[in-house]
Amino acid sequence: MARKSSLFARLRSFFVGPVNDIAAAAGAVNDLDFGVAVNHDAALRFTAVFAAIKMLSENIAALPKTVKLVTEDGAVPACDHPVFRLLHNAPNEYTDTFTFWFQVVSSLLGWGNAFAAVEYKKGSPVALHQLNPACVRVTFVDGKKAFVVNDPNPNKKWLNGTYLNWEMLHFMYFSLDGLYGIDPITWNAAAIGRGLATQKFSAEFFRKGGNIKGVLETDNNLGDQAYESFMRHYKDAAQNFETPLLEYGIKYKNISISPVAANLIQSETLSIQDIARIFSVPPHLLAELSHATFSNIEQQNIFFSTYSLRPLCKRLEQQIENKLFSDAEAGEYSVKFDLKGMMRGDDAARSAYYEKGINAGWMTPNEARELEEMPKLPGLDKPRIPLNYVEVGSENNNSNEG
């Protein structure tokens, strides 16, 4: 896995201005002001944004990750490869695999970029060090992509410096130039700001007793003295849990829900749907169930795997394959974030799938048991096929022989 080294790779103090001017100017794309500041910290306090990023990050972090060697007989696990140990065991000595990939994906979704410095020894990758995306700048030096890290955290200052392209894993979410990902929080500040404003207004509304349960009405015109006398007796009765006596022709009218509260609920629902669109998450996973039914939840879960998780996994897989394998290994090894477990469906669907595969001969019983995380059993490694299955035309040969 030898890599070409250069003097520049070791000179980590040189800096050329960033190329990601688009990201710096992203704040100008939103001219709507809902009276709340929208930044990464504020966005994560909006429950829909927090839940969407957490949902995607946790699911990808929990996926099985494999490295396979492509052979003439198919792809076989490459458990002895250094990259497999980084993906499966631990990326470094201070972070477990789940935490590492959770941080990478949450940075990718929240900042549009995620970075991990690659540590090499004798030409082989031995560690991956996750970085705060706010502390990394993408630059060009002598026409080649490079990264400048400046982390103020004293525990991570040893990672500061300039890195060449092959020394850094750079995952991009949505990019306009292919060099740097745009910040989804900044570019969608209007939608997120509306949600934050609704959340803030809702808290103030209910804190001040805005949730009106009923009103007192009368056709009479009460004077100040009569009004004060009535309200005093009414409040005393309410505080003592007594039934108040309504005088002066006053009647109590119950209100199921106030119009303002109804609009708040609708606004909160629309805000959740906005966040679901931004992060490609089915609304029911953000607890927005207005259009969910028991019959379509399974299909929405499959949608989540296909259109939400799969593109993110592909971004991660390709960057790993491009950066962590040598030129001689290109095309020989592949990295997979296994989504099979997410696509399995319910028990009845999985049973039917395994039954068809085993009976048709393209799956062995032990392969089905392995997918269900059950131990293999002896004698179940060979494909099976019904005896009445024959090749087309062979029935004529059998009849002639008879």
Short mmCIF file of C-alpha atoms in Angstrom, two decimals:
data_model
loop_
_atom_site.label_atom_id
_atom_site.label_comp_id
_atom_site.label_asym_id
_atom_site.label_seq_id
_atom_site.Cartn_x
_atom_site.Cartn_y
_atom_site.Cartn_z
CA MET A 1 0.00 0.00 0.00
CA ALA A 2 2.88 2.31 -0.64
CA ARG A 3 1.91 5.90 -1.26
CA LYS A 4 4.00 8.54 -2.96
CA SER A 5 5.19 10.95 -0.35
CA SER A 6 6.37 14.51 -0.89
CA LEU A 7 8.11 17.21 1.06
CA PHE A 8 4.91 19.24 0.97
CA ALA A 9 3.03 16.47 2.77
CA ARG A 10 5.14 17.11 5.82
CA LEU A 11 5.06 20.92 5.63
CA ARG A 12 1.86 21.40 7.56
CA SER A 13 2.22 25.12 8.18
CA PHE A 14 1.66 26.42 4.64
CA PHE A 15 -1.79 27.78 3.88
CA VAL A 16 -3.47 28.98 0.69
CA GLY A 17 -6.88 30.70 0.82
CA PRO A 18 -9.97 28.50 0.84
CA VAL A 19 -11.84 27.59 -2.32
CA ASN A 20 -15.18 27.21 -0.56
CA ASP A 21 -16.29 30.84 -0.94
CA ILE A 22 -19.74 29.54 -1.81
CA ALA A 23 -20.15 28.24 1.74
CA ALA A 24 -18.97 31.54 3.22
CA ALA A 25 -21.60 33.44 1.27
CA ALA A 26 -24.40 31.00 1.97
CA GLY A 27 -25.86 33.25 4.64
CA ALA A 28 -27.14 35.59 1.91
CA VAL A 29 -29.45 33.02 0.32
CA ASN A 30 -32.21 33.47 2.90
CA ASP A 31 -33.87 36.86 3.26
CA LEU A 32 -36.73 35.71 5.49
CA ASP A 33 -36.42 36.67 9.15
CA PHE A 34 -38.68 34.95 11.69
CA GLY A 35 -37.10 36.74 14.64
CA VAL A 36 -34.82 33.87 15.66
CA ALA A 37 -31.14 33.27 14.92
CA VAL A 38 -30.51 30.15 12.86
CA ASN A 39 -27.16 28.44 13.40
CA HIS A 40 -26.08 24.87 14.02
CA ASP A 41 -26.64 24.98 17.76
CA ALA A 42 -30.08 26.56 17.38
CA ALA A 43 -31.06 24.12 14.63
CA LEU A 44 -30.23 21.13 16.82
CA ARG A 45 -32.57 22.54 19.48
CA PHE A 46 -35.40 22.18 16.99
CA THR A 47 -36.68 18.68 17.72
CA ALA A 48 -37.35 17.76 14.08
CA VAL A 49 -33.79 18.61 12.99
CA PHE A 50 -32.31 16.82 16.01
CA ALA A 51 -34.45 13.72 15.36
CA ALA A 52 -33.70 13.61 11.61
CA ILE A 53 -29.92 13.85 12.05
CA LYS A 54 -29.98 11.40 14.96
CA MET A 55 -32.15 8.92 13.04
CA LEU A 56 -29.90 8.84 9.97
CA SER A 57 -26.63 8.89 11.93
CA GLU A 58 -27.58 6.11 14.33
CA ASN A 59 -28.88 3.82 11.60
CA ILE A 60 -25.77 4.15 9.44
CA ALA A 61 -23.47 3.81 12.46
CA ALA A 62 -25.25 0.57 13.38
CA LEU A 63 -24.96 -1.02 9.92
CA PRO A 64 -22.54 -3.95 9.46
CA LYS A 65 -19.49 -2.81 7.50
CA THR A 66 -17.51 -5.26 5.38
CA VAL A 67 -14.48 -5.30 3.11
CA LYS A 68 -14.57 -7.89 0.34
CA LEU A 69 -12.02 -9.16 -2.14
CA VAL A 70 -13.39 -9.61 -5.64
CA THR A 71 -12.41 -13.03 -7.04
CA GLU A 72 -13.47 -15.17 -10.00
CA ASP A 73 -15.78 -17.07 -7.66
CA GLY A 74 -17.37 -13.92 -6.31
CA ALA A 75 -16.67 -11.51 -3.48
CA VAL A 76 -15.22 -13.03 -0.31
CA PRO A 77 -14.68 -11.29 3.07
CA ALA A 78 -11.20 -9.77 3.50
CA CYS A 79 -11.04 -9.92 7.28
CA ASP A 80 -7.23 -9.63 7.37
CA HIS A 81 -7.11 -6.36 5.46
CA PRO A 82 -6.16 -3.25 7.49
CA VAL A 83 -9.21 -1.37 6.20
CA PHE A 84 -11.51 -4.08 7.55
CA ARG A 85 -10.02 -3.65 11.01
CA LEU A 86 -10.60 0.12 10.85
CA LEU A 87 -14.23 -0.30 9.79
CA HIS A 88 -15.15 -3.32 11.88
CA ASN A 89 -13.01 -3.17 15.03
CA ALA A 90 -12.09 0.45 15.82
CA PRO A 91 -10.98 3.45 13.74
CA ASN A 92 -8.53 4.59 16.42
CA GLU A 93 -7.55 3.83 19.98
CA TYR A 94 -9.86 6.42 21.57
CA THR A 95 -13.13 5.95 19.61
CA ASP A 96 -15.37 2.94 19.01
CA THR A 97 -16.83 2.22 15.59
CA PHE A 98 -20.39 3.32 16.36
CA THR A 99 -19.34 6.66 17.84
CA PHE A 100 -16.96 7.37 14.95
CA TRP A 101 -19.55 6.85 12.22
CA PHE A 102 -22.25 8.63 14.21
CA GLN A 103 -19.99 11.69 14.38
CA VAL A 104 -19.10 11.45 10.68
CA VAL A 105 -22.70 11.18 9.46
CA SER A 106 -24.03 13.84 11.85
CA SER A 107 -21.30 16.22 10.61
CA LEU A 108 -22.15 15.34 7.02
CA LEU A 109 -25.84 16.12 7.56
CA GLY A 110 -25.43 19.15 9.81
CA TRP A 111 -22.49 20.88 8.09
CA GLY A 112 -22.61 19.34 4.61
CA ASN A 113 -19.07 18.01 5.06
CA ALA A 114 -17.38 15.41 7.23
CA PHE A 115 -13.64 14.85 7.60
CA ALA A 116 -11.40 12.10 8.96
CA ALA A 117 -7.61 12.30 8.87
CA VAL A 118 -5.91 9.08 7.76
CA GLU A 119 -2.84 7.92 9.69
CA TYR A 120 -0.45 5.71 7.72
CA LYS A 121 2.37 3.45 8.82
CA LYS A 122 4.57 1.73 6.25
CA GLY A 123 2.10 2.68 3.55
CA SER A 124 -0.94 1.11 5.24
CA PRO A 125 -3.78 2.97 6.98
CA VAL A 126 -3.67 2.28 10.70
CA ALA A 127 -6.10 4.88 12.12
CA LEU A 128 -8.87 7.30 11.18
CA HIS A 129 -9.21 10.48 13.25
CA GLN A 130 -12.57 12.26 13.13
CA LEU A 131 -12.46 16.05 12.87
CA ASN A 132 -14.81 18.91 13.65
CA PRO A 133 -15.97 20.15 10.21
CA ALA A 134 -15.98 23.74 11.47
CA CYS A 135 -12.21 23.45 11.97
CA VAL A 136 -11.33 22.20 8.47
CA ARG A 137 -10.84 24.35 5.37
CA VAL A 138 -10.56 23.01 1.84
CA THR A 139 -7.76 24.62 -0.19
CA PHE A 140 -5.78 24.16 -3.39
CA VAL A 141 -1.99 24.06 -3.39
CA ASP A 142 -0.14 23.79 -6.71
CA GLY A 143 -3.37 22.70 -8.37
CA LYS A 144 -3.96 19.88 -5.89
CA LYS A 145 -6.69 19.62 -3.29
CA ALA A 146 -5.56 19.96 0.31
CA PHE A 147 -7.06 20.45 3.76
CA VAL A 148 -6.04 22.81 6.55
CA VAL A 149 -7.02 21.77 10.07
CA ASN A 150 -7.05 24.33 12.88
CA ASP A 151 -8.82 22.87 15.90
CA PRO A 152 -8.64 25.03 19.07
CA ASN A 153 -9.34 21.98 21.24
CA PRO A 154 -6.08 21.41 23.16
CA ASN A 155 -6.66 17.67 23.10
CA LYS A 156 -6.67 17.67 19.30
CA LYS A 157 -4.01 20.22 18.44
CA TRP A 158 -1.70 17.39 17.41
CA LEU A 159 -3.98 16.91 14.40
CA ASN A 160 -3.62 20.52 13.21
CA GLY A 161 -1.80 21.20 9.96
CA THR A 162 -2.13 20.77 6.21
CA TYR A 163 -3.12 17.44 4.68
CA LEU A 164 -2.90 16.24 1.10
CA ASN A 165 -5.96 14.81 -0.58
CA TRP A 166 -5.05 11.15 0.02
CA GLU A 167 -4.44 11.88 3.71
CA MET A 168 -8.02 12.97 4.37
CA LEU A 169 -11.41 11.32 3.99
CA HIS A 170 -13.75 14.08 2.81
CA PHE A 171 -17.45 13.20 2.66
CA MET A 172 -19.74 15.74 0.97
CA TYR A 173 -23.53 15.90 1.24
CA PHE A 174 -24.75 18.34 -1.44
CA SER A 175 -22.12 20.11 -3.51
CA LEU A 176 -22.33 22.78 -6.20
CA ASP A 177 -18.70 22.50 -7.31
CA GLY A 178 -17.65 18.97 -6.33
CA LEU A 179 -15.01 20.38 -4.00
CA TYR A 180 -16.98 21.39 -0.91
CA GLY A 181 -20.44 20.56 0.35
CA ILE A 182 -22.95 23.30 1.06
CA ASP A 183 -24.26 23.74 4.59
CA PRO A 184 -27.86 22.40 4.70
CA ILE A 185 -28.62 24.33 7.90
CA THR A 186 -27.64 27.66 6.35
CA TRP A 187 -29.22 27.01 2.97
CA ASN A 188 -32.51 25.98 4.59
CA ALA A 189 -32.41 28.63 7.32
CA ALA A 190 -35.84 29.97 6.32
CA ALA A 191 -37.62 26.65 6.86
CA ILE A 192 -35.69 25.90 10.04
CA GLY A 193 -36.22 29.46 11.30
CA ARG A 194 -39.96 29.11 10.88
CA GLY A 195 -39.90 25.93 12.92
CA LEU A 196 -37.82 27.55 15.65
CA ALA A 197 -40.10 30.60 15.70
CA THR A 198 -43.18 28.38 15.96
CA GLN A 199 -41.57 26.41 18.78
CA LYS A 200 -40.63 29.62 20.63
CA PHE A 201 -44.05 31.20 20.15
CA SER A 202 -45.79 28.00 21.27
CA ALA A 203 -43.77 27.94 24.50
CA GLU A 204 -44.57 31.59 25.22
CA PHE A 205 -48.23 31.10 24.32
CA PHE A 206 -48.81 28.24 26.75
CA ARG A 207 -46.55 29.71 29.44
CA LYS A 208 -48.76 32.78 29.57
CA GLY A 209 -51.92 30.72 29.85
CA GLY A 210 -52.95 31.14 26.24
CA ASN A 211 -54.56 27.72 26.12
CA ILE A 212 -58.18 28.89 26.65
CA LYS A 213 -60.51 26.05 27.68
CA GLY A 214 -63.69 28.12 27.91
CA VAL A 215 -65.19 31.60 28.08
CA LEU A 216 -67.82 33.35 30.23
CA GLU A 217 -70.42 35.28 28.28
CA THR A 218 -73.52 37.37 29.09
CA ASP A 219 -75.93 39.65 27.29
CA ASN A 220 -75.93 42.10 30.21
CA ASN A 221 -73.61 45.04 30.61
CA LEU A 222 -71.77 44.62 33.90
CA GLY A 223 -70.46 47.63 35.73
CA ASP A 224 -67.02 47.71 37.24
CA GLN A 225 -68.27 46.92 40.73
CA ALA A 226 -70.42 43.98 39.59
CA TYR A 227 -67.58 42.65 37.41
CA GLU A 228 -65.01 42.80 40.22
CA SER A 229 -67.43 41.17 42.68
CA PHE A 230 -68.22 38.35 40.26
CA MET A 231 -64.58 37.67 39.35
CA ARG A 232 -63.57 37.61 43.02
CA HIS A 233 -66.20 34.99 43.88
CA TYR A 234 -65.48 33.03 40.69
CA LYS A 235 -61.72 32.85 41.34
CA ASP A 236 -62.21 31.91 44.99
CA ALA A 237 -64.49 29.03 44.00
CA ALA A 238 -62.06 27.84 41.31
CA GLN A 239 -59.06 27.92 43.68
CA ASN A 240 -60.98 25.93 46.31
CA PHE A 241 -62.15 23.38 43.70
CA GLU A 242 -65.77 24.42 44.31
CA THR A 243 -68.53 24.84 41.77
CA PRO A 244 -68.83 28.59 41.07
CA LEU A 245 -72.22 30.30 41.10
CA LEU A 246 -72.78 32.18 37.83
CA GLU A 247 -74.72 35.40 38.44
CA TYR A 248 -75.95 38.25 36.26
CA GLY A 249 -77.05 35.87 33.52
CA ILE A 250 -73.44 34.75 32.87
CA LYS A 251 -73.01 31.44 31.05
CA TYR A 252 -69.94 29.23 30.66
CA LYS A 253 -69.13 28.23 27.07
CA ASN A 254 -66.67 25.40 26.50
CA ILE A 255 -64.04 25.76 23.73
CA SER A 256 -62.49 22.52 22.49
CA ILE A 257 -59.36 24.19 21.09
CA SER A 258 -58.50 27.79 20.48
CA PRO A 259 -57.97 28.97 16.89
CA VAL A 260 -54.44 30.11 17.76
CA ALA A 261 -53.58 26.69 19.22
CA ALA A 262 -55.04 25.01 16.13
CA ASN A 263 -52.82 27.15 13.88
CA LEU A 264 -49.82 26.32 16.06
CA ILE A 265 -50.42 22.59 15.59
CA GLN A 266 -50.72 23.04 11.83
CA SER A 267 -47.56 25.18 11.69
CA GLU A 268 -45.61 22.62 13.72
CA THR A 269 -46.78 19.84 11.41
CA LEU A 270 -45.68 21.81 8.34
CA SER A 271 -42.30 22.49 9.94
CA ILE A 272 -41.74 18.79 10.60
CA GLN A 273 -42.64 18.01 6.99
CA ASP A 274 -40.13 20.63 5.83
CA ILE A 275 -37.35 18.98 7.84
CA ALA A 276 -38.39 15.56 6.52
CA ARG A 277 -37.98 16.89 2.96
CA ILE A 278 -34.61 18.49 3.68
CA PHE A 279 -33.08 15.31 5.11
CA SER A 280 -35.10 12.78 3.02
CA VAL A 281 -36.59 11.14 6.11
CA PRO A 282 -40.13 9.69 6.06
CA PRO A 283 -42.29 11.95 8.27
CA HIS A 284 -43.50 9.05 10.44
CA LEU A 285 -39.92 8.57 11.69
CA LEU A 286 -40.11 12.14 13.05
CA ALA A 287 -43.39 11.31 14.85
CA GLU A 288 -45.49 13.09 12.21
CA LEU A 289 -48.23 10.51 11.58
CA SER A 290 -50.89 12.57 9.81
CA HIS A 291 -50.51 10.54 6.59
CA ALA A 292 -49.26 7.25 8.04
CA THR A 293 -51.29 4.05 8.27
CA PHE A 294 -50.52 0.56 9.47
CA SER A 295 -50.59 -0.62 5.84
CA ASN A 296 -47.93 1.78 4.54
CA ILE A 297 -45.48 1.97 7.45
CA GLU A 298 -43.49 -1.02 6.12
CA GLN A 299 -43.26 0.58 2.67
CA GLN A 300 -42.10 3.84 4.22
CA ASN A 301 -39.40 1.93 6.11
CA ILE A 302 -38.21 0.43 2.81
CA PHE A 303 -38.31 3.95 1.34
CA PHE A 304 -36.10 5.08 4.23
CA SER A 305 -33.51 2.41 3.42
CA THR A 306 -33.60 2.96 -0.34
CA TYR A 307 -33.79 6.73 -0.66
CA SER A 308 -32.41 7.98 2.67
CA LEU A 309 -29.72 5.56 3.84
CA ARG A 310 -28.47 4.10 0.56
CA PRO A 311 -27.22 7.39 -1.00
CA LEU A 312 -25.43 8.28 2.24
CA CYS A 313 -23.83 4.83 2.39
CA LYS A 314 -22.66 5.17 -1.21
CA ARG A 315 -20.95 8.48 -0.41
CA LEU A 316 -19.08 6.83 2.47
CA GLU A 317 -18.20 3.67 0.53
CA GLN A 318 -16.73 5.47 -2.49
CA GLN A 319 -14.58 7.82 -0.44
CA ILE A 320 -13.18 4.89 1.56
CA GLU A 321 -12.47 2.87 -1.57
CA ASN A 322 -10.76 5.85 -3.25
CA LYS A 323 -8.56 6.85 -0.31
CA LEU A 324 -7.76 3.75 1.78
CA PHE A 325 -6.75 1.28 -0.94
CA SER A 326 -3.58 1.52 -2.98
CA ASP A 327 -3.58 1.90 -6.74
CA ALA A 328 -2.67 -1.78 -7.08
CA GLU A 329 -5.72 -2.74 -5.02
CA ALA A 330 -8.17 -0.53 -6.95
CA GLY A 331 -11.02 -2.65 -8.24
CA GLU A 332 -9.93 -5.68 -6.23
CA TYR A 333 -11.53 -4.65 -2.94
CA SER A 334 -14.97 -3.24 -2.22
CA VAL A 335 -16.49 -1.70 0.91
CA LYS A 336 -20.13 -2.26 1.79
CA PHE A 337 -22.39 -0.80 4.45
CA ASP A 338 -24.84 -3.71 4.56
CA LEU A 339 -28.48 -2.60 4.29
CA LYS A 340 -29.96 -6.09 4.00
CA GLY A 341 -31.12 -6.06 7.59
CA MET A 342 -33.03 -2.82 6.98
CA MET A 343 -34.74 -4.23 3.90
CA ARG A 344 -35.91 -7.53 5.36
CA GLY A 345 -39.51 -6.57 6.09
CA ASP A 346 -41.68 -8.45 8.59
CA ASP A 347 -41.47 -12.14 9.59
CA ALA A 348 -43.97 -13.32 6.95
CA ALA A 349 -42.19 -11.50 4.11
CA ARG A 350 -38.76 -12.81 5.17
CA SER A 351 -40.04 -16.38 5.51
CA ALA A 352 -41.55 -16.28 2.01
CA TYR A 353 -38.32 -14.80 0.60
CA TYR A 354 -36.12 -17.49 2.17
CA GLU A 355 -38.48 -20.27 1.14
CA LYS A 356 -38.46 -19.19 -2.50
CA GLY A 357 -34.69 -18.82 -2.51
CA ILE A 358 -34.01 -22.20 -0.94
CA ASN A 359 -36.55 -24.04 -3.11
CA ALA A 360 -35.26 -22.36 -6.30
CA GLY A 361 -31.68 -23.31 -5.46
CA TRP A 362 -30.11 -19.81 -5.40
CA MET A 363 -29.89 -19.73 -1.59
CA THR A 364 -28.76 -22.35 0.89
CA PRO A 365 -30.45 -22.91 4.27
CA ASN A 366 -27.29 -21.80 6.05
CA GLU A 367 -27.23 -18.55 4.08
CA ALA A 368 -30.77 -17.86 5.27
CA ARG A 369 -29.78 -18.69 8.83
CA GLU A 370 -26.80 -16.34 8.59
CA LEU A 371 -29.08 -13.48 7.46
CA GLU A 372 -31.20 -14.14 10.55
CA GLU A 373 -28.03 -14.13 12.71
CA MET A 374 -28.42 -17.82 13.54
CA PRO A 375 -25.50 -20.28 13.67
CA LYS A 376 -24.85 -22.54 10.70
CA LEU A 377 -25.86 -26.19 10.90
CA PRO A 378 -23.98 -29.11 9.30
CA GLY A 379 -25.30 -30.37 5.97
CA LEU A 380 -27.10 -27.14 5.03
CA ASP A 381 -24.45 -25.53 2.82
CA LYS A 382 -25.46 -27.08 -0.52
CA PRO A 383 -28.14 -25.62 -2.80
CA ARG A 384 -31.34 -27.61 -3.14
CA ILE A 385 -33.65 -27.96 -6.13
CA PRO A 386 -36.91 -29.92 -6.62
CA LEU A 387 -36.49 -33.22 -8.41
CA ASN A 388 -39.18 -32.38 -10.95
CA TYR A 389 -37.09 -29.45 -12.25
CA VAL A 390 -35.37 -30.50 -15.52
CA GLU A 391 -33.67 -28.71 -18.39
CA VAL A 392 -35.82 -27.69 -21.35
CA GLY A 393 -35.76 -30.48 -23.96
CA SER A 394 -34.49 -33.15 -21.60
CA GLU A 395 -37.98 -34.65 -21.32
CA ASN A 396 -37.75 -35.74 -24.96
CA ASN A 397 -34.45 -37.46 -24.33
CA ASN A 398 -35.96 -39.30 -21.37
CA SER A 399 -38.94 -40.50 -23.43
CA ASN A 400 -36.65 -41.74 -26.28
CA GLU A 401 -34.54 -43.63 -23.80
CA GLY A 402 -37.68 -45.32 -22.44
#
